[in-house]
Amino acid sequence: MVEIKWGTVRRGLVLSLILWLILREVAGDIGGIIGFIIATIFVGYKADEGYKNGAIHGALVGMVGGIIGGLIILVLYLIGLGDIAKQLWPVTGVIEAIIAIILYAIVGAIGGTIGSAINK
């Protein structure tokens, strides 16, 4: 059974946001993606205890981050800041948001696996 270390997931979320903001300004959208991958590698490294655990923790960072980001975008649309929301996340439909969150989880799981491999 896998024990989720929520402190590690929270640190990964914060690191992902910080790296996304910084690297997105430096290198555009690809920089944001690289920042997210670096954060999930960190989470996989800190999760310890094997590849499966690293993958689960990385996927959690992707899913929780995607859900929180989606909710922030929804709030921006609701208060009339749709143009800013489209610049941050160019997803406009619920199905697109679900697909994006699934992709974040997959990329996060890959990053978490790489991080746990580095730890071994």
PDB file of C-alpha atoms in Angstrom, residues 45 48-51 113-120:
ATOM      1  CA  TYR A  45      12.796  12.199  -5.542  1.00  0.00           C
ATOM      2  CA  ASP A  48      11.287   7.902  -1.825  1.00  0.00           C
ATOM      3  CA  GLU A  49      10.213   4.244  -1.514  1.00  0.00           C
ATOM      4  CA  GLY A  50      10.214   3.206  -5.181  1.00  0.00           C
ATOM      5  CA  TYR A  51       9.020   4.049  -8.651  1.00  0.00           C
ATOM      6  CA  THR A 113       9.121   8.152 -11.797  1.00  0.00           C
ATOM      7  CA  ILE A 114      12.241   9.917 -13.060  1.00  0.00           C
ATOM      8  CA  GLY A 115      12.721  11.528  -9.649  1.00  0.00           C
ATOM      9  CA  SER A 116      12.421   8.223  -7.840  1.00  0.00           C
ATOM     10  CA  ALA A 117      14.878   6.669 -10.332  1.00  0.00           C
ATOM     11  CA  ILE A 118      17.359   9.443  -9.548  1.00  0.00           C
ATOM     12  CA  ASN A 119      16.904   8.730  -5.845  1.00  0.00           C
ATOM     13  CA  LYS A 120      17.767   5.061  -6.340  1.00  0.00           C
TER      14      LYS A 120
END
